[in-house]
Amino acid sequence: MNILTFDIEDWWVYEQYNNEDKKKYLPRLNAYLNKILDLLDETGYRATFFCLGAVANTNPKVIRMISEKKHHIGCHSYNHRFLGHASPEEVAEDTRRALDTIENITGEKVLAYRAPAFSVMKKNLWIFEILAENGIKYDSSICPVSRSFGGFPGFDQKMPSLIKCKGNSIKEFPISTATILGKEVAYSGGGYFRLFPYWKIKSIIKESEYVMTYFHIYNFDNDQERHLRSFQGESALVRYFKNYYGLNGAFAKFTKLIHDFDFVSIDQADNRIDWNIAPQVSI
């Protein structure tokens, strides 16, 4: 089962972290979104798009374009704040605000959630209570390896699982990982997808029973301006490599992936899973 998902935060990211003029980057982002939607039309695949509330607020047409194509829309928080140091009250307010903003555009209840930077960790599992209170049915926030701003290396289930919390159940779709050069990495999206050669990614997917992808539009944008600057203690050169390596040809690589494998959205995957025999995790 290969699940196709996108994190739609790019419009907000460019405004927050880039010095480019909107007249330059907005046409590129819109063009790549159109290319993705056209590619999915061509293949007949549906995907899950985790949308940022702030993007829905400032660029509602982006959400409408995705919704009109009948893709599955999820929530990616309101302003992409990493949740590692957030309080329950802050997460609850952010979640409600994001859901209200997105739902007012689509006219439909949002049932799926993904935390920014996979920042659901062992120390903040109370987040699932907030998600359940807000009617979230599916989550894809857990990345079972260490990351700069999140990750849950102690999460043992590498497949769809039921998270049990205070009488509620949420269907968890964790991020896929693979061991490459002795290190466990989330290979199926982001910078890792740009870094590894396509033949390696294709080989891993062929051998996997469950694949959860996570793509961002700015990871395809080879025309974006490059900035040499440090971030969160990393050297400027390390951050430059992480942000920009492999941009040239990334969308062509993604197109190959879409043509080489079959994909479904999270809600489609839900219908294919026998949840009676799925692993259960109590928190």
Coordinates of C-alpha atoms in Angstrom, one line a residue:
M1 CA 0.0 0.0 0.0
N2 CA 1.6 3.3 -1.2
I3 CA 0.0 6.4 0.2
L4 CA 0.5 9.8 -1.5
T5 CA 0.5 12.9 0.7
F6 CA 1.6 16.5 0.4
D7 CA 2.2 19.1 3.1
I8 CA 0.8 22.4 1.8
E9 CA 2.7 24.9 3.7
D10 CA 4.8 26.4 0.9
W11 CA 3.0 29.7 0.4
W12 CA 3.5 30.5 4.1
V13 CA 7.1 29.2 4.1
Y14 CA 8.2 31.5 1.3
E15 CA 6.7 34.5 3.0
Q16 CA 8.3 33.7 6.3
Y17 CA 11.7 32.6 5.3
N18 CA 12.5 33.9 1.8
N19 CA 13.4 37.3 0.5
E20 CA 11.8 36.8 -2.8
D21 CA 9.1 39.0 -4.1
K22 CA 5.6 37.4 -4.2
K23 CA 5.5 38.2 -7.9
K24 CA 8.4 35.7 -8.4
Y25 CA 7.5 32.8 -6.1
L26 CA 3.7 32.7 -6.2
P27 CA 3.5 31.9 -9.9
R28 CA 6.0 29.1 -9.4
L29 CA 4.1 27.6 -6.5
N30 CA 0.8 27.8 -8.3
A31 CA 2.3 26.3 -11.4
Y32 CA 3.7 23.3 -9.5
L33 CA 0.4 22.7 -7.7
N34 CA -1.3 22.7 -11.1
K35 CA 1.3 20.2 -12.5
I36 CA 0.8 17.9 -9.5
L37 CA -3.0 18.1 -9.9
D38 CA -2.7 17.5 -13.6
L39 CA -0.5 14.5 -13.0
L40 CA -2.9 13.0 -10.6
D41 CA -5.8 13.6 -13.1
E42 CA -3.7 11.7 -15.7
T43 CA -3.1 8.7 -13.4
G44 CA -6.4 8.7 -11.7
Y45 CA -4.9 8.8 -8.2
R46 CA -6.2 10.7 -5.2
A47 CA -3.9 12.1 -2.6
T48 CA -4.1 13.6 0.9
F49 CA -3.1 17.2 1.1
F50 CA -2.3 18.4 4.6
C51 CA -3.0 22.1 4.4
L52 CA -1.8 24.9 6.7
G53 CA -4.5 27.1 8.1
A54 CA -2.4 30.2 7.4
V55 CA -2.3 29.2 3.7
A56 CA -6.0 28.7 3.7
N57 CA -6.5 32.1 5.2
T58 CA -4.2 34.1 2.8
N59 CA -4.5 31.9 -0.3
P60 CA -7.9 30.2 -0.2
K61 CA -7.8 29.5 -3.9
V62 CA -5.1 27.0 -3.2
I63 CA -7.4 25.0 -1.0
R64 CA -10.3 25.4 -3.4
M65 CA -8.2 24.0 -6.3
I66 CA -7.4 20.9 -4.3
S67 CA -10.9 20.5 -3.0
E68 CA -12.5 20.9 -6.5
K69 CA -10.3 18.0 -7.7
K70 CA -11.9 15.8 -5.0
H71 CA -8.7 15.1 -3.2
H72 CA -8.6 14.3 0.5
I73 CA -7.8 17.4 2.6
G74 CA -6.2 17.3 6.0
C75 CA -5.0 19.8 8.6
H76 CA -1.3 20.7 9.0
S77 CA -1.8 23.2 12.0
Y78 CA -2.4 26.9 11.6
N79 CA 1.0 28.5 11.5
H80 CA 3.4 25.6 11.4
R81 CA 4.6 26.0 14.9
F82 CA 6.7 23.0 16.1
L83 CA 4.8 21.3 18.9
G84 CA 7.7 20.2 21.0
H85 CA 7.4 23.1 23.4
A86 CA 3.8 24.1 22.9
S87 CA 1.3 23.9 25.8
P88 CA -2.0 21.9 25.5
E89 CA -3.9 25.2 25.4
E90 CA -1.8 26.5 22.6
V91 CA -2.2 23.3 20.5
A92 CA -5.9 23.3 21.1
E93 CA -6.3 26.8 20.0
D94 CA -4.1 26.3 16.9
T95 CA -5.9 23.2 15.9
R96 CA -9.4 24.7 16.2
R97 CA -8.3 27.8 14.3
A98 CA -6.8 25.8 11.5
L99 CA -9.8 23.4 11.2
D100 CA -12.3 26.3 11.2
T101 CA -10.3 28.1 8.5
I102 CA -10.0 25.1 6.2
E103 CA -13.5 23.8 6.7
N104 CA -15.0 27.2 5.9
I105 CA -13.4 27.0 2.5
T106 CA -14.2 23.3 1.7
G107 CA -17.5 23.1 3.4
E108 CA -16.6 19.7 4.7
K109 CA -15.3 18.3 8.0
V110 CA -11.6 17.8 8.1
L111 CA -10.8 14.3 9.5
A112 CA -7.0 14.1 9.0
Y113 CA -4.1 15.8 10.8
R114 CA -0.3 16.0 10.4
A115 CA 1.8 17.9 12.9
P116 CA 4.5 20.4 11.6
A117 CA 7.9 18.7 11.3
F118 CA 6.4 15.5 12.7
S119 CA 6.6 17.1 16.2
V120 CA 4.4 14.6 18.0
M121 CA 6.8 12.9 20.4
K122 CA 6.7 10.7 23.5
K123 CA 6.6 13.8 25.7
N124 CA 3.5 15.4 24.1
L125 CA 1.2 12.4 23.4
W126 CA -1.6 14.4 25.0
I127 CA -1.9 16.0 21.5
F128 CA -4.0 12.9 20.5
E129 CA -6.6 13.9 23.1
I130 CA -7.0 17.3 21.5
L131 CA -7.2 15.7 18.0
A132 CA -9.9 13.3 19.2
E133 CA -11.8 16.2 20.8
N134 CA -11.8 18.0 17.4
G135 CA -13.1 15.0 15.5
I136 CA -9.8 13.9 13.9
K137 CA -10.1 10.4 12.6
Y138 CA -6.7 9.9 11.0
D139 CA -3.2 11.1 12.0
S140 CA 0.1 11.0 10.2
S141 CA 2.3 12.9 12.6
I142 CA 4.6 10.1 13.9
C143 CA 8.0 9.7 12.3
P144 CA 9.7 6.7 14.1
V145 CA 13.2 8.2 13.9
S146 CA 15.0 11.1 15.6
R147 CA 14.6 14.5 13.8
S148 CA 15.7 18.0 14.5
F149 CA 12.3 19.2 15.7
G150 CA 10.4 16.0 16.4
G151 CA 10.5 12.3 15.7
F152 CA 9.5 9.3 17.9
P153 CA 12.2 6.7 17.7
G154 CA 10.5 4.6 20.4
F155 CA 7.4 4.1 18.3
D156 CA 7.7 0.5 17.3
Q157 CA 4.9 0.2 14.8
K158 CA 6.0 0.7 11.2
M159 CA 2.5 0.3 9.8
P160 CA -1.0 1.8 10.2
S161 CA -2.0 1.4 13.9
L162 CA -4.7 2.3 16.3
I163 CA -3.8 5.0 18.9
K164 CA -5.9 4.4 22.0
C165 CA -6.4 7.5 24.2
K166 CA -9.0 8.0 27.0
G167 CA -11.7 5.9 25.3
N168 CA -11.0 7.3 21.8
S169 CA -9.2 5.8 18.8
I170 CA -7.3 7.5 16.1
K171 CA -5.9 5.7 13.1
E172 CA -2.2 6.4 12.9
F173 CA -0.4 6.3 9.5
P174 CA 3.3 6.7 10.5
I175 CA 6.0 7.9 8.2
S176 CA 7.9 5.2 6.4
T177 CA 11.6 4.6 7.2
A178 CA 14.4 2.6 5.7
T179 CA 18.0 1.8 6.8
I180 CA 20.4 3.4 4.4
L181 CA 24.2 3.3 5.0
G182 CA 23.4 2.1 8.6
K183 CA 21.1 4.9 9.4
E184 CA 17.3 4.8 9.7
V185 CA 15.9 7.7 7.6
A186 CA 12.5 8.9 6.3
Y187 CA 13.4 8.4 2.7
S188 CA 9.9 9.0 1.1
G189 CA 9.7 12.7 1.0
G190 CA 11.4 16.1 1.8
G191 CA 15.1 16.4 1.5
Y192 CA 15.7 12.7 1.6
F193 CA 13.7 12.2 -1.6
R194 CA 16.0 14.8 -3.3
L195 CA 19.1 13.3 -1.8
F196 CA 18.9 9.6 -2.7
P197 CA 19.1 8.4 -6.3
Y198 CA 15.8 7.3 -7.8
W199 CA 16.9 3.7 -8.3
K200 CA 17.5 3.4 -4.5
I201 CA 14.1 4.9 -3.6
K202 CA 12.4 2.6 -6.2
S203 CA 14.1 -0.4 -4.8
I204 CA 13.0 0.3 -1.2
I205 CA 9.4 0.9 -2.3
K206 CA 9.3 -2.4 -4.3
E207 CA 10.3 -4.3 -1.1
S208 CA 7.9 -2.4 1.2
E209 CA 4.4 -3.4 2.1
Y210 CA 3.5 0.1 3.4
V211 CA 4.8 3.4 2.1
M212 CA 3.8 6.8 3.4
T213 CA 5.1 9.7 1.3
Y214 CA 5.3 13.4 2.3
F215 CA 6.1 15.9 -0.4
H216 CA 6.4 19.7 -0.3
I217 CA 6.1 21.9 -3.4
Y218 CA 9.2 23.9 -2.5
N219 CA 11.2 20.7 -2.7
F220 CA 10.5 20.7 -6.5
D221 CA 11.2 24.5 -7.0
N222 CA 14.5 24.7 -8.7
D223 CA 14.1 28.4 -9.5
Q224 CA 13.9 29.5 -5.9
E225 CA 16.5 31.9 -4.6
R226 CA 19.3 30.2 -2.6
H227 CA 20.3 31.7 0.7
L228 CA 23.5 30.8 2.7
R229 CA 22.5 31.1 6.3
S230 CA 22.6 29.0 9.5
F231 CA 19.5 27.6 11.3
Q232 CA 19.0 26.2 14.8
G233 CA 22.7 25.7 15.4
E234 CA 23.6 24.2 12.0
S235 CA 26.3 25.6 9.9
A236 CA 25.3 27.7 6.9
L237 CA 26.8 25.1 4.5
V238 CA 25.0 22.2 6.1
R239 CA 21.7 24.0 6.0
Y240 CA 22.4 25.1 2.4
F241 CA 22.9 21.5 1.4
K242 CA 19.8 20.3 3.1
N243 CA 17.6 23.0 1.6
Y244 CA 18.8 23.0 -2.0
Y245 CA 20.6 19.7 -2.9
G246 CA 18.8 17.8 -5.6
L247 CA 16.3 20.5 -6.5
N248 CA 17.3 20.2 -10.2
G249 CA 15.4 17.2 -11.5
A250 CA 13.3 16.6 -8.3
F251 CA 10.0 17.0 -10.0
A252 CA 11.1 14.7 -12.9
K253 CA 12.0 12.1 -10.2
F254 CA 8.6 12.6 -8.6
T255 CA 6.9 12.1 -12.0
K256 CA 8.8 8.8 -12.4
L257 CA 7.6 7.7 -9.0
I258 CA 4.0 8.4 -9.8
H259 CA 4.2 6.5 -13.1
D260 CA 6.1 3.5 -11.6
F261 CA 3.8 2.8 -8.6
D262 CA 0.1 2.9 -7.7
F263 CA -0.9 5.3 -5.0
V264 CA -4.0 6.0 -2.8
S265 CA -5.0 8.8 -0.3
I266 CA -5.3 8.2 3.4
D267 CA -9.0 7.9 3.4
Q268 CA -8.8 5.3 0.5
A269 CA -6.2 3.4 2.5
D270 CA -8.5 3.4 5.5
N271 CA -11.0 1.4 3.5
R272 CA -8.4 -1.3 2.6
I273 CA -7.2 -1.9 6.1
D274 CA -8.7 -4.5 8.5
W275 CA -8.5 -2.4 11.6
N276 CA -9.6 -5.4 13.7
I277 CA -6.2 -6.9 13.3
A278 CA -4.2 -3.7 13.2
P279 CA -1.6 -3.1 16.0
Q280 CA -3.0 -1.1 19.0
V281 CA -0.9 1.5 20.9
S282 CA -2.3 2.8 24.3
I283 CA -1.1 6.2 25.5

